[in-house]
């Protein structure tokens, strides 16, 4: 149900008006199990007041008043009967790979054509009212997506399964074939070389077939129905707003997802159970030694199994004391058994919720697997076709299922599977391990000596304390001790560093300064009294360790000592090493360095510079880590672990990335969450100093806020720059509030107020706020985004260049290069943002997007921290790519293997031709 709420939030987000939108739902494929997913969504949208027009082969029995249900079964009846009335056990159980591919194409084209030609669908095309949103099934029916362009409405795709592999292309989601198995194969995400080879070849062959045959055919159908005026179906597909997958990492496998692709697996699962029919209730209540539920789903019929298979299954059932409830589609079973009860239809979720049901024998359909996982019931999987093998293999690898080969079912093999599922404690406990976290004891180590990091870290740690946890925080920027949190100052603070000097360093100088700074500070911190008392000599036990993985890697070596799950955090989002540690795609071709003002996609020249920058940064980090390991060995002694090994075994990562308008979306695995802006909050004018509040309240023409953040001191700006800034400010009719670190500012105009410290969010949220002049630090960019304030960005160092470029690309501000700063450029930038309304409009739009979430970023962060505590770690969330080396991850070994015959042939051909030339010369 939680996933359904999340889904509704995403769906509503795409609508022009979330109240009373008109939504078209198109679900061509005539499968009952598919519609079980879609109807859950459409009914919930109707319940929220939207008007639904839904076309499917299975209309609702009692649709609500605002729900128009159009039955498409008359159009697709012949296809339905051909597919689902056949003996699927014989036809599909041992299908060759190439026939799987061609049957998908043929069925999809058949269904799509008959659906689009249906008279009632044709009437919808002529609908003059139009629609605010189109939701379409994503299952070999791409011509149907054209309805979105026809009605000029956003398009949401929803898949009843984990998605056919090419759905990833629609939103640019990475699907590395090194650990992303084609759902039609029998592989899990942990593939051997030969499996990766097969997966690579099969998927690429399918992609080629799609490109040269299948998509052109879908295009012909689109043109036949809508005319030639609409774009190619591939272009329509690439313009989808959102893809919803009926998948969840608990029943499939963890993998990276871009923000436009959302897993909503299990949304059809209801936490509420209904009363069972009296005879079934009595049968299950009387199962004192447990019950087994057996169903092959809605598309497969148990009674169509070959007679010899049924005999073997019944022989196994006859030997067990447990009762068996079997979904059997005929009136009589060949052999009656006292412990076996059959029925043509059974309320599956209510049965799985019964406390006596211990095992579910299933075909491995995704909905069945999800419902069993929700109710904590162990599985015996008998997969037949489609994604069923993948589903049960994943469940088996996760430890709560046993797989039975349909072709070799015998009384002995089936009995062994039942015995294992019933009596193996590991399977039963894993099935039931899926919820209690009160008052966890947490150790937080956040040593980085940056005030902005301290702001973000304290917001998170104090949020945990407010939830009842006991937090011990080792941090250089201590807050006030309060209930649930004790701060311990680890030192290392800098006082006199002039960060303005970083602007003159260039690319190499910035990289060198970054790692040198960390190297200088860490020895002082790690050998401090706090480190000795709370880390080296500590005998305390903790439920969780939180560590900020930025410029303090020496502390990583001591983390395993506490034998607790590790949640890594970072207020600095652009450390490529953080992303790589969690198997996230951080290639320099798509991941610009934070010190470069590049946007994505980069030009060829920019990619060359970015590649070389990354190469040098990687070299320097490697040297830095050698020094950190040596320091750890010296200080921690035998307690020191290898830093690189620990980094590859973190349970979870929370990063200060986002929201849109500040950062680009990236594909992320389930153990990697973006919680950018978790420090953001609504403005509270009462927190402003009285003189500041009076100054801002009286700014009838608005005011400009000028701050270079917590690291860069504007009081250290060159005198000529300060003089130029004051000349520009003096000519404005707006008032200016300047965070200035000295008591006096010579030449200050009357419309300028200076103050050493200001409550930034309360200033940004003031009703008279017009423009924020900023260095472009991440927290400042996020807070401006949250409060909808346009920017003039003057980046100095680190990620400020990239943040400024992102603001420019989002249309929320302009940037100025500090090294070429002039008062004329400064005045022009301010006037541009003040007088061009597009900046303010874009800032307000992105503010609305940032706030349109189901949970605040802080709530999201706390949820996942508590999730790790509940499950005593989160190793199950790691994508398989996290365990592959670079060559395996990018399938370079597979490609090399495939190219090796060509290389050999070329070599032999060259040798042959050279030998012939030598013979000719001799003659």
PDB file of C-alpha atoms in Angstrom, residues 549-796:
ATOM      1  CA  UNK A 549      33.033   9.614   3.520  1.00  0.00           C
ATOM      2  CA  UNK A 550      34.769  12.830   2.539  1.00  0.00           C
ATOM      3  CA  UNK A 551      38.421  13.775   3.148  1.00  0.00           C
ATOM      4  CA  UNK A 552      38.712  11.655   6.302  1.00  0.00           C
ATOM      5  CA  UNK A 553      39.294   8.109   5.069  1.00  0.00           C
ATOM      6  CA  UNK A 554      41.703   7.262   7.892  1.00  0.00           C
ATOM      7  CA  UNK A 555      38.631   6.759  10.112  1.00  0.00           C
ATOM      8  CA  UNK A 556      37.256   4.113   7.723  1.00  0.00           C
ATOM      9  CA  UNK A 557      39.864   1.659   9.011  1.00  0.00           C
ATOM     10  CA  UNK A 558      38.367   1.612  12.537  1.00  0.00           C
ATOM     11  CA  UNK A 559      34.710   1.191  11.504  1.00  0.00           C
ATOM     12  CA  UNK A 560      34.627  -2.656  11.357  1.00  0.00           C
ATOM     13  CA  UNK A 561      35.711  -2.751  15.019  1.00  0.00           C
ATOM     14  CA  UNK A 562      32.154  -1.910  16.077  1.00  0.00           C
ATOM     15  CA  UNK A 563      30.590  -4.831  14.163  1.00  0.00           C
ATOM     16  CA  UNK A 564      27.596  -2.732  13.173  1.00  0.00           C
ATOM     17  CA  UNK A 565      26.035  -1.833   9.823  1.00  0.00           C
ATOM     18  CA  UNK A 566      27.590   1.238   8.208  1.00  0.00           C
ATOM     19  CA  UNK A 567      25.588   4.032   6.590  1.00  0.00           C
ATOM     20  CA  UNK A 568      27.843   6.365   4.634  1.00  0.00           C
ATOM     21  CA  UNK A 569      26.771   9.967   4.149  1.00  0.00           C
ATOM     22  CA  UNK A 570      28.229  12.930   2.298  1.00  0.00           C
ATOM     23  CA  UNK A 571      27.199  16.557   2.147  1.00  0.00           C
ATOM     24  CA  UNK A 572      29.480  16.859  -0.912  1.00  0.00           C
ATOM     25  CA  UNK A 573      27.700  15.108  -3.764  1.00  0.00           C
ATOM     26  CA  UNK A 574      30.389  15.151  -6.426  1.00  0.00           C
ATOM     27  CA  UNK A 575      32.974  12.702  -5.151  1.00  0.00           C
ATOM     28  CA  UNK A 576      33.091  10.192  -8.013  1.00  0.00           C
ATOM     29  CA  UNK A 577      34.770   7.687  -5.655  1.00  0.00           C
ATOM     30  CA  UNK A 578      31.627   7.659  -3.511  1.00  0.00           C
ATOM     31  CA  UNK A 579      29.468   6.773  -6.470  1.00  0.00           C
ATOM     32  CA  UNK A 580      31.840   4.096  -7.734  1.00  0.00           C
ATOM     33  CA  UNK A 581      31.932   2.424  -4.296  1.00  0.00           C
ATOM     34  CA  UNK A 582      28.227   1.683  -4.720  1.00  0.00           C
ATOM     35  CA  UNK A 583      28.383   0.513  -8.332  1.00  0.00           C
ATOM     36  CA  UNK A 584      26.856   3.720  -9.707  1.00  0.00           C
ATOM     37  CA  UNK A 585      27.769   4.653 -13.274  1.00  0.00           C
ATOM     38  CA  UNK A 586      30.195   7.570 -12.810  1.00  0.00           C
ATOM     39  CA  UNK A 587      32.022   7.453 -16.141  1.00  0.00           C
ATOM     40  CA  UNK A 588      33.755  10.742 -17.013  1.00  0.00           C
ATOM     41  CA  UNK A 589      31.777  10.842 -20.267  1.00  0.00           C
ATOM     42  CA  UNK A 590      28.553  11.468 -18.301  1.00  0.00           C
ATOM     43  CA  UNK A 591      29.810  12.655 -14.883  1.00  0.00           C
ATOM     44  CA  UNK A 592      31.403  16.127 -15.134  1.00  0.00           C
ATOM     45  CA  UNK A 593      34.026  16.998 -12.551  1.00  0.00           C
ATOM     46  CA  UNK A 594      32.681  19.375  -9.927  1.00  0.00           C
ATOM     47  CA  UNK A 595      35.528  21.834 -10.476  1.00  0.00           C
ATOM     48  CA  UNK A 596      34.653  22.197 -14.172  1.00  0.00           C
ATOM     49  CA  UNK A 597      31.737  24.400 -15.290  1.00  0.00           C
ATOM     50  CA  UNK A 598      30.415  21.742 -17.663  1.00  0.00           C
ATOM     51  CA  UNK A 599      26.878  20.627 -18.223  1.00  0.00           C
ATOM     52  CA  UNK A 600      25.595  17.305 -19.567  1.00  0.00           C
ATOM     53  CA  UNK A 601      25.885  16.356 -22.376  1.00  0.00           C
ATOM     54  CA  UNK A 602      29.455  17.557 -22.738  1.00  0.00           C
ATOM     55  CA  UNK A 603      31.111  18.423 -26.029  1.00  0.00           C
ATOM     56  CA  UNK A 604      33.976  16.259 -27.265  1.00  0.00           C
ATOM     57  CA  UNK A 605      36.551  18.795 -26.061  1.00  0.00           C
ATOM     58  CA  UNK A 606      34.912  18.977 -22.645  1.00  0.00           C
ATOM     59  CA  UNK A 607      34.872  15.188 -22.376  1.00  0.00           C
ATOM     60  CA  UNK A 608      38.606  15.099 -23.128  1.00  0.00           C
ATOM     61  CA  UNK A 609      39.325  17.700 -20.432  1.00  0.00           C
ATOM     62  CA  UNK A 610      36.995  15.937 -18.004  1.00  0.00           C
ATOM     63  CA  UNK A 611      38.620  12.573 -18.696  1.00  0.00           C
ATOM     64  CA  UNK A 612      42.112  13.961 -18.029  1.00  0.00           C
ATOM     65  CA  UNK A 613      40.867  15.753 -14.899  1.00  0.00           C
ATOM     66  CA  UNK A 614      39.398  12.501 -13.571  1.00  0.00           C
ATOM     67  CA  UNK A 615      42.591  10.631 -14.414  1.00  0.00           C
ATOM     68  CA  UNK A 616      44.704  13.078 -12.400  1.00  0.00           C
ATOM     69  CA  UNK A 617      42.159  13.178  -9.569  1.00  0.00           C
ATOM     70  CA  UNK A 618      42.199   9.373  -9.427  1.00  0.00           C
ATOM     71  CA  UNK A 619      45.990   9.373  -9.297  1.00  0.00           C
ATOM     72  CA  UNK A 620      46.041  11.870  -6.433  1.00  0.00           C
ATOM     73  CA  UNK A 621      43.340  10.012  -4.521  1.00  0.00           C
ATOM     74  CA  UNK A 622      45.308   6.775  -4.820  1.00  0.00           C
ATOM     75  CA  UNK A 623      48.353   8.452  -3.310  1.00  0.00           C
ATOM     76  CA  UNK A 624      46.196  10.055  -0.632  1.00  0.00           C
ATOM     77  CA  UNK A 625      44.676   6.676   0.343  1.00  0.00           C
ATOM     78  CA  UNK A 626      48.141   5.133   0.704  1.00  0.00           C
ATOM     79  CA  UNK A 627      48.982   7.832   3.216  1.00  0.00           C
ATOM     80  CA  UNK A 628      45.645   7.379   4.997  1.00  0.00           C
ATOM     81  CA  UNK A 629      46.207   3.617   5.307  1.00  0.00           C
ATOM     82  CA  UNK A 630      49.702   4.151   6.719  1.00  0.00           C
ATOM     83  CA  UNK A 631      48.314   6.672   9.224  1.00  0.00           C
ATOM     84  CA  UNK A 632      45.531   4.256  10.220  1.00  0.00           C
ATOM     85  CA  UNK A 633      48.009   1.411  10.736  1.00  0.00           C
ATOM     86  CA  UNK A 634      50.152   3.679  12.910  1.00  0.00           C
ATOM     87  CA  UNK A 635      47.306   5.030  15.082  1.00  0.00           C
ATOM     88  CA  UNK A 636      44.913   2.068  15.266  1.00  0.00           C
ATOM     89  CA  UNK A 637      47.461  -0.727  15.165  1.00  0.00           C
ATOM     90  CA  UNK A 638      45.915  -4.180  14.948  1.00  0.00           C
ATOM     91  CA  UNK A 639      42.439  -2.648  14.983  1.00  0.00           C
ATOM     92  CA  UNK A 640      43.029  -1.113  11.525  1.00  0.00           C
ATOM     93  CA  UNK A 641      41.227  -2.681   8.564  1.00  0.00           C
ATOM     94  CA  UNK A 642      42.015  -2.137   4.886  1.00  0.00           C
ATOM     95  CA  UNK A 643      40.273   1.072   3.831  1.00  0.00           C
ATOM     96  CA  UNK A 644      39.411  -0.053   0.284  1.00  0.00           C
ATOM     97  CA  UNK A 645      37.803  -3.281   1.538  1.00  0.00           C
ATOM     98  CA  UNK A 646      35.639  -1.418   4.041  1.00  0.00           C
ATOM     99  CA  UNK A 647      34.582   1.142   1.419  1.00  0.00           C
ATOM    100  CA  UNK A 648      33.290  -1.647  -0.808  1.00  0.00           C
ATOM    101  CA  UNK A 649      31.160  -3.051   2.011  1.00  0.00           C
ATOM    102  CA  UNK A 650      29.116  -0.087   3.202  1.00  0.00           C
ATOM    103  CA  UNK A 651      25.461  -0.962   3.694  1.00  0.00           C
ATOM    104  CA  UNK A 652      23.900   2.273   2.500  1.00  0.00           C
ATOM    105  CA  UNK A 653      24.745   5.733   1.182  1.00  0.00           C
ATOM    106  CA  UNK A 654      22.854   8.998   1.710  1.00  0.00           C
ATOM    107  CA  UNK A 655      24.128  11.841  -0.444  1.00  0.00           C
ATOM    108  CA  UNK A 656      23.325  15.527  -0.494  1.00  0.00           C
ATOM    109  CA  UNK A 657      22.329  15.510  -4.179  1.00  0.00           C
ATOM    110  CA  UNK A 658      19.306  17.235  -5.703  1.00  0.00           C
ATOM    111  CA  UNK A 659      16.654  18.449  -6.015  1.00  0.00           C
ATOM    112  CA  UNK A 660      15.937  19.201  -9.741  1.00  0.00           C
ATOM    113  CA  UNK A 661      17.174  22.687 -10.581  1.00  0.00           C
ATOM    114  CA  UNK A 662      20.297  22.064  -8.488  1.00  0.00           C
ATOM    115  CA  UNK A 663      21.412  18.654  -9.797  1.00  0.00           C
ATOM    116  CA  UNK A 664      20.791  16.332 -12.722  1.00  0.00           C
ATOM    117  CA  UNK A 665      18.993  13.036 -12.212  1.00  0.00           C
ATOM    118  CA  UNK A 666      21.084   9.863 -12.246  1.00  0.00           C
ATOM    119  CA  UNK A 667      20.412   6.139 -12.179  1.00  0.00           C
ATOM    120  CA  UNK A 668      20.816   4.930  -8.602  1.00  0.00           C
ATOM    121  CA  UNK A 669      20.705   1.491  -6.960  1.00  0.00           C
ATOM    122  CA  UNK A 670      18.373   0.886  -3.980  1.00  0.00           C
ATOM    123  CA  UNK A 671      21.198   1.296  -1.442  1.00  0.00           C
ATOM    124  CA  UNK A 672      21.989   4.802  -2.691  1.00  0.00           C
ATOM    125  CA  UNK A 673      19.513   7.603  -1.955  1.00  0.00           C
ATOM    126  CA  UNK A 674      19.612  11.281  -2.785  1.00  0.00           C
ATOM    127  CA  UNK A 675      18.440  13.391   0.163  1.00  0.00           C
ATOM    128  CA  UNK A 676      19.563  16.801  -1.008  1.00  0.00           C
ATOM    129  CA  UNK A 677      18.096  19.777   0.843  1.00  0.00           C
ATOM    130  CA  UNK A 678      17.391  17.790   4.022  1.00  0.00           C
ATOM    131  CA  UNK A 679      18.458  20.896   5.945  1.00  0.00           C
ATOM    132  CA  UNK A 680      15.815  22.995   4.137  1.00  0.00           C
ATOM    133  CA  UNK A 681      12.811  24.269   6.091  1.00  0.00           C
ATOM    134  CA  UNK A 682      10.144  26.980   5.857  1.00  0.00           C
ATOM    135  CA  UNK A 683      11.266  30.478   6.832  1.00  0.00           C
ATOM    136  CA  UNK A 684      10.563  31.768  10.340  1.00  0.00           C
ATOM    137  CA  UNK A 685      10.844  35.591  10.503  1.00  0.00           C
ATOM    138  CA  UNK A 686      11.006  35.464  14.315  1.00  0.00           C
ATOM    139  CA  UNK A 687      14.494  33.909  14.041  1.00  0.00           C
ATOM    140  CA  UNK A 688      15.911  37.027  12.362  1.00  0.00           C
ATOM    141  CA  UNK A 689      17.761  39.600  14.455  1.00  0.00           C
ATOM    142  CA  UNK A 690      15.415  42.552  15.207  1.00  0.00           C
ATOM    143  CA  UNK A 691      17.434  45.072  13.171  1.00  0.00           C
ATOM    144  CA  UNK A 692      17.648  42.668  10.222  1.00  0.00           C
ATOM    145  CA  UNK A 693      13.923  41.945  10.300  1.00  0.00           C
ATOM    146  CA  UNK A 694      13.074  45.652  10.440  1.00  0.00           C
ATOM    147  CA  UNK A 695      15.457  46.335   7.519  1.00  0.00           C
ATOM    148  CA  UNK A 696      13.883  43.603   5.355  1.00  0.00           C
ATOM    149  CA  UNK A 697      10.269  44.387   6.282  1.00  0.00           C
ATOM    150  CA  UNK A 698      10.787  47.993   5.182  1.00  0.00           C
ATOM    151  CA  UNK A 699      12.258  47.019   1.766  1.00  0.00           C
ATOM    152  CA  UNK A 700       9.235  48.137  -0.279  1.00  0.00           C
ATOM    153  CA  UNK A 701      11.143  47.640  -3.554  1.00  0.00           C
ATOM    154  CA  UNK A 702      12.491  44.311  -2.384  1.00  0.00           C
ATOM    155  CA  UNK A 703      15.967  43.399  -1.229  1.00  0.00           C
ATOM    156  CA  UNK A 704      19.056  41.557  -2.459  1.00  0.00           C
ATOM    157  CA  UNK A 705      20.874  39.095  -0.218  1.00  0.00           C
ATOM    158  CA  UNK A 706      24.661  38.791  -0.685  1.00  0.00           C
ATOM    159  CA  UNK A 707      26.588  35.945   0.976  1.00  0.00           C
ATOM    160  CA  UNK A 708      29.644  33.953  -0.071  1.00  0.00           C
ATOM    161  CA  UNK A 709      28.859  31.174   2.388  1.00  0.00           C
ATOM    162  CA  UNK A 710      30.563  29.801   5.462  1.00  0.00           C
ATOM    163  CA  UNK A 711      34.009  29.072   3.976  1.00  0.00           C
ATOM    164  CA  UNK A 712      34.620  32.115   1.780  1.00  0.00           C
ATOM    165  CA  UNK A 713      34.798  35.413   3.679  1.00  0.00           C
ATOM    166  CA  UNK A 714      33.651  38.392   1.630  1.00  0.00           C
ATOM    167  CA  UNK A 715      35.617  40.613   4.014  1.00  0.00           C
ATOM    168  CA  UNK A 716      38.759  39.116   2.382  1.00  0.00           C
ATOM    169  CA  UNK A 717      37.740  40.170  -1.131  1.00  0.00           C
ATOM    170  CA  UNK A 718      40.289  42.485  -2.806  1.00  0.00           C
ATOM    171  CA  UNK A 719      39.668  46.144  -1.981  1.00  0.00           C
ATOM    172  CA  UNK A 720      39.000  47.095  -5.613  1.00  0.00           C
ATOM    173  CA  UNK A 721      36.372  44.342  -5.866  1.00  0.00           C
ATOM    174  CA  UNK A 722      34.658  45.493  -2.656  1.00  0.00           C
ATOM    175  CA  UNK A 723      34.708  49.080  -3.904  1.00  0.00           C
ATOM    176  CA  UNK A 724      33.120  48.082  -7.219  1.00  0.00           C
ATOM    177  CA  UNK A 725      30.432  46.024  -5.456  1.00  0.00           C
ATOM    178  CA  UNK A 726      29.522  48.969  -3.201  1.00  0.00           C
ATOM    179  CA  UNK A 727      29.279  51.325  -6.194  1.00  0.00           C
ATOM    180  CA  UNK A 728      26.823  48.953  -7.871  1.00  0.00           C
ATOM    181  CA  UNK A 729      24.767  48.443  -4.694  1.00  0.00           C
ATOM    182  CA  UNK A 730      24.599  52.222  -4.087  1.00  0.00           C
ATOM    183  CA  UNK A 731      22.828  52.739  -7.418  1.00  0.00           C
ATOM    184  CA  UNK A 732      20.063  50.214  -6.695  1.00  0.00           C
ATOM    185  CA  UNK A 733      16.626  51.120  -5.398  1.00  0.00           C
ATOM    186  CA  UNK A 734      16.503  47.751  -3.658  1.00  0.00           C
ATOM    187  CA  UNK A 735      18.009  47.275  -0.215  1.00  0.00           C
ATOM    188  CA  UNK A 736      21.006  44.930   0.163  1.00  0.00           C
ATOM    189  CA  UNK A 737      21.678  42.586   3.068  1.00  0.00           C
ATOM    190  CA  UNK A 738      25.352  41.524   3.031  1.00  0.00           C
ATOM    191  CA  UNK A 739      26.928  38.755   5.131  1.00  0.00           C
ATOM    192  CA  UNK A 740      30.206  40.552   5.882  1.00  0.00           C
ATOM    193  CA  UNK A 741      32.637  39.216   8.451  1.00  0.00           C
ATOM    194  CA  UNK A 742      34.078  42.530   9.733  1.00  0.00           C
ATOM    195  CA  UNK A 743      32.452  45.160  11.933  1.00  0.00           C
ATOM    196  CA  UNK A 744      33.042  47.997   9.468  1.00  0.00           C
ATOM    197  CA  UNK A 745      32.751  48.366   5.689  1.00  0.00           C
ATOM    198  CA  UNK A 746      34.139  51.735   4.535  1.00  0.00           C
ATOM    199  CA  UNK A 747      32.029  53.464   1.862  1.00  0.00           C
ATOM    200  CA  UNK A 748      28.906  51.444   2.661  1.00  0.00           C
ATOM    201  CA  UNK A 749      25.795  53.077   1.079  1.00  0.00           C
ATOM    202  CA  UNK A 750      22.627  53.709   3.130  1.00  0.00           C
ATOM    203  CA  UNK A 751      20.716  50.904   1.382  1.00  0.00           C
ATOM    204  CA  UNK A 752      23.251  48.269   2.546  1.00  0.00           C
ATOM    205  CA  UNK A 753      23.145  46.443   5.903  1.00  0.00           C
ATOM    206  CA  UNK A 754      26.057  44.195   6.911  1.00  0.00           C
ATOM    207  CA  UNK A 755      26.083  41.429   9.496  1.00  0.00           C
ATOM    208  CA  UNK A 756      28.648  38.784  10.460  1.00  0.00           C
ATOM    209  CA  UNK A 757      26.076  36.000  10.753  1.00  0.00           C
ATOM    210  CA  UNK A 758      22.611  35.656   9.238  1.00  0.00           C
ATOM    211  CA  UNK A 759      19.928  32.982   9.431  1.00  0.00           C
ATOM    212  CA  UNK A 760      20.090  32.270   5.721  1.00  0.00           C
ATOM    213  CA  UNK A 761      16.869  30.297   5.217  1.00  0.00           C
ATOM    214  CA  UNK A 762      14.827  32.879   7.132  1.00  0.00           C
ATOM    215  CA  UNK A 763      16.300  35.584   4.903  1.00  0.00           C
ATOM    216  CA  UNK A 764      15.690  33.632   1.669  1.00  0.00           C
ATOM    217  CA  UNK A 765      12.106  32.916   2.664  1.00  0.00           C
ATOM    218  CA  UNK A 766      11.263  36.580   3.411  1.00  0.00           C
ATOM    219  CA  UNK A 767       8.375  37.976   1.343  1.00  0.00           C
ATOM    220  CA  UNK A 768      10.523  40.885   0.013  1.00  0.00           C
ATOM    221  CA  UNK A 769      13.390  38.687  -1.201  1.00  0.00           C
ATOM    222  CA  UNK A 770      14.294  39.416  -4.864  1.00  0.00           C
ATOM    223  CA  UNK A 771      17.808  38.114  -5.748  1.00  0.00           C
ATOM    224  CA  UNK A 772      20.433  36.012  -3.968  1.00  0.00           C
ATOM    225  CA  UNK A 773      24.096  36.802  -4.855  1.00  0.00           C
ATOM    226  CA  UNK A 774      25.993  33.670  -3.863  1.00  0.00           C
ATOM    227  CA  UNK A 775      29.207  31.716  -4.322  1.00  0.00           C
ATOM    228  CA  UNK A 776      27.085  28.765  -5.438  1.00  0.00           C
ATOM    229  CA  UNK A 777      27.808  26.419  -2.548  1.00  0.00           C
ATOM    230  CA  UNK A 778      25.599  23.349  -2.572  1.00  0.00           C
ATOM    231  CA  UNK A 779      23.575  24.228   0.545  1.00  0.00           C
ATOM    232  CA  UNK A 780      23.044  27.798  -0.651  1.00  0.00           C
ATOM    233  CA  UNK A 781      21.920  26.590  -4.100  1.00  0.00           C
ATOM    234  CA  UNK A 782      19.519  24.107  -2.498  1.00  0.00           C
ATOM    235  CA  UNK A 783      18.060  26.623  -0.067  1.00  0.00           C
ATOM    236  CA  UNK A 784      17.555  29.197  -2.841  1.00  0.00           C
ATOM    237  CA  UNK A 785      15.876  26.472  -4.893  1.00  0.00           C
ATOM    238  CA  UNK A 786      13.620  25.516  -1.966  1.00  0.00           C
ATOM    239  CA  UNK A 787      12.536  29.122  -1.358  1.00  0.00           C
ATOM    240  CA  UNK A 788      12.204  29.955  -5.079  1.00  0.00           C
ATOM    241  CA  UNK A 789      14.847  32.697  -5.219  1.00  0.00           C
ATOM    242  CA  UNK A 790      16.726  33.538  -8.478  1.00  0.00           C
ATOM    243  CA  UNK A 791      20.526  33.704  -8.356  1.00  0.00           C
ATOM    244  CA  UNK A 792      23.615  35.610  -9.365  1.00  0.00           C
ATOM    245  CA  UNK A 793      26.406  33.051  -8.874  1.00  0.00           C
ATOM    246  CA  UNK A 794      30.096  33.950  -8.398  1.00  0.00           C
ATOM    247  CA  UNK A 795      31.795  30.537  -7.999  1.00  0.00           C
ATOM    248  CA  UNK A 796      35.188  30.371  -6.261  1.00  0.00           C
TER     249      UNK A 796
END
